[in-house]
Tab-separated table of C-alpha atoms in Angstrom:
chain	number	residue	atom	x	y	z
A	231	THR	CA	43.565	46.884	82.099
A	232	GLU	CA	47.147	48.231	82.078
A	233	LYS	CA	47.987	51.225	84.287
A	234	GLY	CA	45.214	52.436	86.601
A	235	GLY	CA	43.220	49.191	86.593
A	236	SER	CA	42.997	46.660	89.395
A	237	TYR	CA	41.068	43.566	90.394
A	238	ARG	CA	38.999	45.758	92.715
A	239	THR	CA	37.887	47.686	89.644
A	240	VAL	CA	36.686	44.423	88.097
A	241	GLN	CA	34.878	43.434	91.309
A	242	ARG	CA	33.096	46.789	91.536
A	243	PHE	CA	32.015	46.417	87.914
A	244	PHE	CA	30.412	43.011	88.536
A	245	LYS	CA	28.659	44.240	91.693
A	246	GLY	CA	27.012	47.170	89.902
A	247	GLN	CA	23.482	47.366	88.496
A	248	THR	CA	23.292	47.502	84.702
A	249	ASP	CA	20.298	47.319	82.343
A	250	TRP	CA	21.974	44.899	79.956
A	251	ALA	CA	18.934	44.308	77.732
A	252	LYS	CA	18.551	48.032	77.097
A	253	LEU	CA	22.264	48.380	76.353
A	254	ARG	CA	22.142	45.536	73.841
A	255	TRP	CA	19.048	46.938	72.156
A	256	MET	CA	20.681	50.367	71.827
A	257	LEU	CA	23.543	48.683	69.971
A	258	ILE	CA	21.311	46.507	67.796
A	259	LYS	CA	18.901	49.323	66.991
A	260	GLN	CA	21.605	51.519	65.480
A	261	HIS	CA	22.746	48.599	63.345
A	262	VAL	CA	19.376	47.341	62.024
A	263	ALA	CA	16.885	50.225	62.306
A	264	HIS	CA	17.423	51.310	58.680
A	265	LYS	CA	16.943	47.798	57.280
A	266	LYS	CA	13.744	46.498	55.718
A	267	SER	CA	14.616	42.884	56.418
A	268	ILE	CA	12.396	40.393	58.263
A	269	PHE	CA	13.291	39.878	61.928
A	270	LEU	CA	12.500	36.877	64.105
A	271	LEU	CA	12.618	36.498	67.866
A	272	LEU	CA	14.464	33.321	68.896
A	273	GLY	CA	14.597	31.661	72.304
A	274	ASP	CA	16.512	28.872	74.008
A	275	GLU	CA	18.196	27.922	77.273
A	276	VAL	CA	21.923	27.486	77.818
A	277	ILE	CA	23.533	25.384	80.558
A	278	VAL	CA	26.737	26.514	82.281
A	279	THR	CA	28.449	23.792	84.304
A	280	LYS	CA	29.486	24.729	87.841
A	281	SER	CA	31.314	22.976	90.662
A	282	GLY	CA	30.836	23.860	94.306
A	283	LYS	CA	27.611	24.384	96.228
A	284	LYS	CA	27.264	28.142	96.788
A	285	THR	CA	26.650	29.629	93.322
A	286	HIS	CA	23.359	31.477	93.037
A	287	GLY	CA	20.735	29.438	91.136
A	288	LEU	CA	22.722	26.205	91.141
A	289	GLY	CA	20.673	23.181	90.054
A	290	MET	CA	20.822	19.860	88.208
A	291	PHE	CA	20.337	20.194	84.439
A	292	PHE	CA	20.801	17.966	81.417
A	293	SER	CA	23.748	19.052	79.283
A	294	SER	CA	23.475	18.023	75.634
A	295	ILE	CA	27.225	18.631	75.207
A	296	TYR	CA	28.136	16.060	77.872
A	297	ASP	CA	24.953	13.992	77.278
A	298	LYS	CA	24.281	13.651	80.998
A	299	VAL	CA	22.894	15.499	84.014
A	300	LEU	CA	25.344	17.926	85.631
A	301	PRO	CA	25.267	20.587	88.356
A	302	GLY	CA	25.146	23.996	86.761
A	303	LEU	CA	23.292	27.206	85.995
A	304	CYS	CA	20.544	27.658	83.412
A	305	PHE	CA	20.008	30.920	81.540
A	306	LEU	CA	17.023	31.745	79.359
A	307	ASN	CA	18.044	33.746	76.306
A	308	LEU	CA	16.234	35.616	73.546
A	309	SER	CA	17.992	36.730	70.381
A	310	LEU	CA	16.884	38.953	67.525
A	311	LEU	CA	17.578	37.366	64.132
A	312	ASP	CA	18.020	39.222	60.859
A	313	VAL	CA	16.699	36.845	58.166
A	314	GLU	CA	18.598	38.659	55.407
A	315	THR	CA	22.046	38.297	56.987
A	316	ARG	CA	21.053	35.170	58.983
A	317	THR	CA	22.711	36.625	62.082
A	318	ALA	CA	21.327	36.403	65.618
A	319	TYR	CA	21.998	39.190	68.128
A	320	PRO	CA	21.552	38.317	71.855
A	321	LEU	CA	18.906	40.591	73.350
A	322	THR	CA	17.807	39.421	76.821
A	323	THR	CA	19.297	36.961	79.315
A	324	GLU	CA	17.619	35.792	82.526
A	325	GLN	CA	18.689	33.119	84.986
A	326	LEU	CA	16.300	30.344	86.002
A	327	VAL	CA	16.579	30.606	89.763
A	328	ARG	CA	13.435	29.621	91.646
A	329	GLY	CA	12.956	25.957	92.370
A	330	ASP	CA	9.564	25.763	90.639
A	331	VAL	CA	10.999	27.386	87.512
A	332	GLN	CA	14.032	25.093	87.498
A	333	GLY	CA	11.797	22.085	88.003
A	334	SER	CA	9.609	22.944	85.003
A	335	ALA	CA	12.459	23.984	82.677
A	336	PRO	CA	12.963	21.828	79.545
A	337	LYS	CA	16.502	20.810	80.546
A	338	ALA	CA	15.660	20.166	84.198
A	339	VAL	CA	15.754	16.755	85.858
A	340	LYS	CA	12.134	15.773	86.408
A	341	GLU	CA	10.440	12.992	88.327
A	342	LYS	CA	8.315	10.604	86.289
A	343	HIS	CA	4.567	10.744	86.838
A	344	LYS	CA	3.198	7.659	88.568
A	345	THR	CA	-0.193	7.885	86.845
A	346	ALA	CA	-1.159	8.897	83.338
A	347	GLY	CA	-4.254	10.662	82.055
A	348	ARG	CA	-6.592	13.086	83.745
A	349	PRO	CA	-8.526	12.325	86.954
A	350	LYS	CA	-11.885	10.557	86.677
A	351	GLY	CA	-14.895	12.845	86.589
A	352	SER	CA	-12.996	15.940	85.456
A	353	ALA	CA	-14.920	18.113	83.003
A	354	ASP	CA	-13.735	19.445	79.650
A	355	LYS	CA	-11.970	22.781	79.846
A	356	ASN	CA	-11.416	25.636	77.449
A	357	LYS	CA	-8.115	24.717	75.799
A	358	LYS	CA	-7.251	28.384	75.287
A	359	ASP	CA	-7.564	29.035	79.014
A	360	VAL	CA	-4.509	27.058	80.127
A	361	GLU	CA	-2.329	27.519	83.185
A	362	LEU	CA	1.292	28.170	82.312
A	363	SER	CA	4.111	26.381	84.090
A	364	PRO	CA	6.527	28.590	86.083
A	365	PHE	CA	9.092	28.229	83.287
A	366	GLN	CA	6.560	29.198	80.599
A	367	ALA	CA	5.455	32.185	82.689
A	368	GLN	CA	9.063	33.405	82.988
A	369	LEU	CA	9.612	32.863	79.255
A	370	GLN	CA	6.461	34.854	78.537
A	371	GLY	CA	7.800	37.659	80.732
A	372	CYS	CA	11.091	37.643	78.791
A	373	ILE	CA	9.237	37.903	75.481
A	374	ARG	CA	7.081	40.732	76.826
A	375	SER	CA	10.202	42.621	77.970
A	376	ALA	CA	11.889	42.128	74.592
A	377	LEU	CA	8.828	43.381	72.709
A	378	ALA	CA	8.645	46.407	75.016
A	379	LEU	CA	12.290	47.209	74.234
A	380	ILE	CA	11.815	46.850	70.488
A	381	GLY	CA	8.574	48.841	70.507
A	382	VAL	CA	7.530	50.050	67.072
A	383	ASP	CA	11.055	50.110	65.662
A	384	LEU	CA	10.722	46.579	64.251
A	385	ALA	CA	7.653	44.514	63.416
A	386	ILE	CA	8.093	41.125	65.103
A	387	VAL	CA	5.614	38.501	63.897
A	388	TYR	CA	7.162	35.116	64.736
A	389	PHE	CA	8.694	33.621	67.866
A	390	VAL	CA	10.832	30.543	67.216
A	391	TYR	CA	11.565	27.949	69.904
A	392	ASP	CA	12.499	24.275	70.010
A	393	GLY	CA	10.206	21.366	70.892
A	394	ALA	CA	9.932	22.548	74.510
A	395	LEU	CA	7.052	24.749	73.329
A	396	GLY	CA	5.559	22.048	71.125
A	397	ASN	CA	2.430	21.878	73.293
A	398	ASN	CA	-0.785	23.839	73.749
A	399	ALA	CA	0.401	25.741	76.850
A	400	GLY	CA	3.534	26.891	75.020
A	401	LEU	CA	1.477	27.994	72.022
A	402	GLN	CA	-1.015	29.923	74.158
A	403	ALA	CA	1.816	31.636	76.077
A	404	VAL	CA	3.151	33.050	72.800
A	405	LYS	CA	-0.242	33.847	71.236
A	406	ARG	CA	-1.269	35.918	74.271
A	407	LEU	CA	1.547	38.303	73.357
A	408	GLY	CA	0.295	38.739	69.796
A	409	LEU	CA	2.974	36.587	68.119
A	410	HIS	CA	2.839	33.459	65.967
A	411	LEU	CA	4.805	30.446	67.227
A	412	ILE	CA	7.102	28.284	65.101
A	413	SER	CA	8.139	25.126	66.909
A	414	LYS	CA	8.362	21.337	66.673
A	415	LEU	CA	5.945	18.576	67.685
A	416	ARG	CA	6.933	15.144	68.925
A	417	HIS	CA	7.620	12.846	66.008
A	418	ASP	CA	4.956	10.415	67.286
A	419	SER	CA	2.235	13.065	67.743
A	420	THR	CA	-1.245	11.932	66.710
A	421	LEU	CA	-2.663	14.291	64.083
A	422	TYR	CA	-5.951	14.264	62.174
A	423	PHE	CA	-7.107	15.674	58.868
A	424	PRO	CA	-10.067	18.078	59.110
A	425	TYR	CA	-13.343	16.260	58.505
A	426	ASP	CA	-14.659	17.050	55.019
A	427	GLY	CA	-17.776	14.885	54.973
A	428	GLU	CA	-21.380	16.011	55.090
A	429	TYR	CA	-23.074	17.111	58.310
A	430	SER	CA	-25.417	14.431	59.633
A	431	GLY	CA	-27.846	17.027	60.961
A	432	LYS	CA	-27.606	15.894	64.573
A	433	GLY	CA	-25.407	17.160	67.373
A	434	ARG	CA	-22.106	18.958	67.073
A	435	PRO	CA	-20.534	18.933	63.578
A	436	ARG	CA	-17.787	16.351	63.252
A	437	LYS	CA	-14.326	17.876	63.662
A	438	TYR	CA	-11.746	15.152	63.126
A	439	GLY	CA	-11.300	13.238	59.895
A	440	GLY	CA	-8.886	10.421	59.191
A	441	ARG	CA	-5.633	10.025	61.051
A	442	LEU	CA	-2.589	11.648	59.470
A	443	THR	CA	0.133	9.084	58.733
A	444	LEU	CA	2.836	8.730	56.112
A	445	GLU	CA	0.524	6.362	54.244
A	446	THR	CA	-2.423	8.803	54.197
A	447	LEU	CA	-0.375	11.718	52.860
A	448	THR	CA	-1.032	12.310	49.159
A	449	ASP	CA	0.798	13.927	46.265
A	450	GLY	CA	-1.391	16.972	46.841
A	451	HIS	CA	0.335	17.496	50.201
A	452	LEU	CA	3.837	17.039	48.724
A	453	LYS	CA	5.701	20.358	48.400
A	454	SER	CA	9.217	19.250	47.433
A	455	GLU	CA	11.351	16.152	46.919
A	456	SER	CA	15.121	15.692	46.613
A	457	VAL	CA	17.641	12.856	46.708
A	458	GLU	CA	21.189	13.201	48.029
A	459	LYS	CA	23.626	10.399	48.869
A	460	ALA	CA	20.935	7.719	48.722
A	461	VAL	CA	18.684	9.668	51.102
A	462	ARG	CA	15.367	10.900	49.762
A	463	THR	CA	13.841	13.951	51.452
A	464	ARG	CA	10.172	14.712	51.010
A	465	ILE	CA	8.461	17.759	52.501
A	466	TYR	CA	4.697	17.725	53.010
A	467	GLN	CA	2.419	20.480	54.267
A	468	VAL	CA	-1.064	20.024	55.689
A	469	GLN	CA	-3.502	21.773	58.007
A	470	ALA	CA	-4.217	19.288	60.776
A	471	TRP	CA	-5.894	18.895	64.152
A	472	HIS	CA	-4.150	17.820	67.330
A	473	LYS	CA	-6.544	16.888	70.117
A	474	ASN	CA	-4.561	18.898	72.681
A	475	PHE	CA	-4.767	22.117	70.639
A	476	PRO	CA	-7.941	24.206	70.231
A	477	GLU	CA	-7.171	25.381	66.682
A	478	LEU	CA	-5.958	24.015	63.370
A	479	LEU	CA	-2.182	23.785	63.012
A	480	ASN	CA	-0.039	24.452	59.973
A	481	VAL	CA	2.098	21.296	59.988
A	482	VAL	CA	5.138	20.586	57.821
A	483	ILE	CA	6.252	16.940	57.723
A	484	ILE	CA	9.858	16.293	56.703
A	485	VAL	CA	10.378	12.629	55.776
A	486	LYS	CA	13.874	11.288	55.152
A	487	THR	CA	14.124	7.787	53.683
A	488	ASN	CA	17.311	5.750	53.255
A	489	LEU	CA	16.847	4.252	49.804
A	490	LYS	CA	19.301	1.429	50.562
A	491	THR	CA	17.745	0.218	53.805
A	492	GLY	CA	14.204	1.560	53.403
A	493	ARG	CA	14.238	3.076	56.900
A	494	ALA	CA	12.417	6.392	57.287
A	495	ALA	CA	12.441	9.160	59.882
A	496	LYS	CA	10.196	12.195	60.156
A	497	VAL	CA	10.166	15.631	61.765
A	498	LEU	CA	6.978	17.561	62.500
A	499	LEU	CA	7.309	21.350	62.431
A	500	PHE	CA	4.270	23.513	63.094
A	501	SER	CA	2.931	27.040	63.373
A	502	ASP	CA	-0.418	28.572	64.251
A	503	ASP	CA	-0.067	30.826	61.183
A	504	LEU	CA	-2.035	28.864	58.567
A	505	THR	CA	-0.801	31.097	55.725
A	506	LEU	CA	2.906	30.382	56.234
A	507	ALA	CA	4.441	28.506	53.279
A	508	SER	CA	6.272	25.239	53.933
A	509	GLU	CA	9.670	26.417	52.662
A	510	THR	CA	9.453	29.572	54.811
A	511	LEU	CA	8.434	27.634	57.908
A	512	VAL	CA	11.322	25.191	57.479
A	513	ASP	CA	13.774	28.033	56.815
A	514	TYR	CA	12.673	30.028	59.866
A	515	TYR	CA	12.911	27.001	62.152
A	516	SER	CA	16.368	26.097	60.820
A	517	LEU	CA	17.495	29.668	61.579
A	518	ARG	CA	16.776	28.945	65.260
A	519	PHE	CA	20.167	27.227	65.352
A	520	GLN	CA	21.864	30.627	65.027
A	521	ILE	CA	21.243	31.162	68.738
A	522	GLU	CA	23.521	28.171	69.383
A	523	PHE	CA	26.346	30.126	67.736
A	524	ASN	CA	25.647	32.931	70.237
A	525	PHE	CA	26.122	30.425	73.073
A	526	ARG	CA	29.275	29.022	71.479
A	527	ASP	CA	30.882	32.465	71.156
A	528	ALA	CA	29.803	33.486	74.669
A	529	LYS	CA	31.418	30.367	76.144
A	530	GLN	CA	34.495	30.174	73.950
A	531	TYR	CA	35.494	33.837	73.776
A	532	TRP	CA	33.587	35.911	76.354
A	533	GLY	CA	33.711	33.931	79.592
A	534	LEU	CA	30.207	32.442	79.956
A	535	GLU	CA	31.652	29.059	80.918
A	536	ASP	CA	34.539	30.420	83.004
A	537	PHE	CA	33.267	33.084	85.409
A	538	MET	CA	33.903	32.422	89.130
A	539	ASN	CA	31.197	34.650	90.615
A	540	VAL	CA	28.842	33.071	93.139
A	541	LYS	CA	26.477	35.808	94.354
A	542	GLU	CA	23.286	36.840	92.557
A	543	THR	CA	24.263	40.207	91.063
A	544	PRO	CA	27.808	39.215	89.955
A	545	VAL	CA	26.430	36.010	88.345
A	546	LYS	CA	23.769	38.007	86.498
A	547	ASN	CA	26.339	40.561	85.334
A	548	ALA	CA	28.836	37.919	84.199
A	549	ALA	CA	26.269	36.067	82.069
A	550	ASN	CA	24.846	39.262	80.597
A	551	PHE	CA	28.272	40.770	79.970
A	552	SER	CA	29.331	37.703	77.941
A	553	GLN	CA	26.172	37.960	75.808
A	554	PHE	CA	26.673	41.728	75.467
A	555	MET	CA	30.144	41.073	74.058
A	556	VAL	CA	28.669	38.631	71.526
A	557	THR	CA	26.287	41.333	70.284
A	558	PHE	CA	28.999	43.998	70.330
A	559	SER	CA	31.574	41.858	68.509
A	560	GLN	CA	29.105	40.780	65.808
A	561	ILE	CA	28.145	44.362	65.035
A	562	LEU	CA	31.788	45.447	65.160
A	563	SER	CA	32.989	42.707	62.800
A	564	ALA	CA	30.331	43.677	60.242
A	565	LYS	CA	31.796	47.194	60.112
A	566	ILE	CA	35.429	46.170	59.466
A	567	GLU	CA	36.054	45.894	55.743
A	568	GLY	CA	37.663	42.731	54.426
A	569	MET	CA	37.138	40.667	57.579
A	570	ASN	CA	35.299	37.361	57.777
A	571	ARG	CA	31.876	38.368	59.122
A	572	GLY	CA	31.165	37.042	62.598
A	573	SER	CA	34.598	35.487	63.134
A	574	MET	CA	35.793	36.163	66.679
A	575	LEU	CA	39.288	34.904	65.831
A	576	ASP	CA	39.599	37.427	62.989
A	577	LEU	CA	38.301	40.210	65.237
A	578	LYS	CA	40.814	39.404	67.982
A	579	THR	CA	43.632	39.206	65.425
A	580	VAL	CA	42.788	42.647	63.977
A	581	PHE	CA	42.711	44.390	67.342
A	582	ARG	CA	45.795	42.593	68.649
A	583	ALA	CA	47.675	43.711	65.527
A	584	ARG	CA	46.458	47.287	66.035
A	585	LYS	CA	47.595	47.265	69.650
A	586	TYR	CA	51.066	45.912	68.835
A	587	THR	CA	51.459	48.286	65.890
C-alpha cells in the first residue's frame, strides 16, 4: 500500500459490506454488452482447505485435488462464459454455510442410506413437482440472482453444471427459472428408446421401448467417429427416456474404445433441449471446465486459498474479492495489446515493469 496504508486499512476493507456480484457484472457488462456472441451460465463448487476450528462455515468436504476428505470451506460459484472467446468471467460467489446445505452439497461427506427404494404403499407422484434439497434451493437462488443482474442485456438460454445436477430434481430446479440444463448422467444410467409400436387400444399408451445399450445403438444414431492413438471415439445422439425424469431427454453418448485391448468406456451427456445438436452439446459441456481456470487463478494469484479471516463478513469478502480480481484481470489482460490473453503471469510482469520504470 506504500505511504498512507496500514493493516488497519486492510481490516476495515474486509469488514465492510460490498455488493460483489453487482460490481463484477458492471465490469463484465462494459466488456461484453456490444458482442453478439452466445453466452452460457456455468456453475460449480470450489473447496478451500482450512485448519483450525473457528472459521465461519467450516465443514468436511471431499477435495479432488488431494483425493480425500478435508476440513475446509465450500463456495458455490457461477460464471458467465463467452462462447466466442471461450472465457469464463466469475459472476456470483456464495458460501455453503448451513448444516443442511453442507450436508446435501455434492462434495459433502454423506452417510450411506441403510435402505434402498421407496417406502411400501407410497403412491406415484408428479415428477415435475419435486422437493429440492437445501443445496439445490441455494443454487437455484444463485441462478435467480445472476439472471436478475443480467436482466435483458444478455439472452441466457443454457445453464451448465457437472453430474451433481444429473437428476430430475436438479433439472426441475433449472427449468423453473426458464433455462435449459446441460449436464451429465451416471455412466450406468438405465435409458429406454421411445416406444414406436402400435397402440393396443387398451389402457395407457406404452411409453418405454427397448433398453438403450451400446449394442442397441445403430448407425442412424452415430454422429461422428474418429481414431487417435489406437483409441476410437464414437459419438451417438438419441432422444431417450429415463424413468426418474418426466420428459424425454436429449442424450449424447460418447464411447471410447481401446482398439488394442477392446475395452470401452462411455460418457452420457444430456439436455432437456431436444433440438440441441450433438456437437454443440458436447462443446458447451466441455466449456464448463473454464470455471476451473477461474478457481485456479483465484487460488494461485488472488488469495482464495490463503486468506486468514475467520468471521462471516471477512470470509465472504475475501472469497468474493479473489473472484472479483479474476474477472478484473481477465478483462484487463484482453485490453493490453501484445499480451498473452488471460495470463496472470504476463499481467503481473507488465505492471511490475511499469512500476519500476
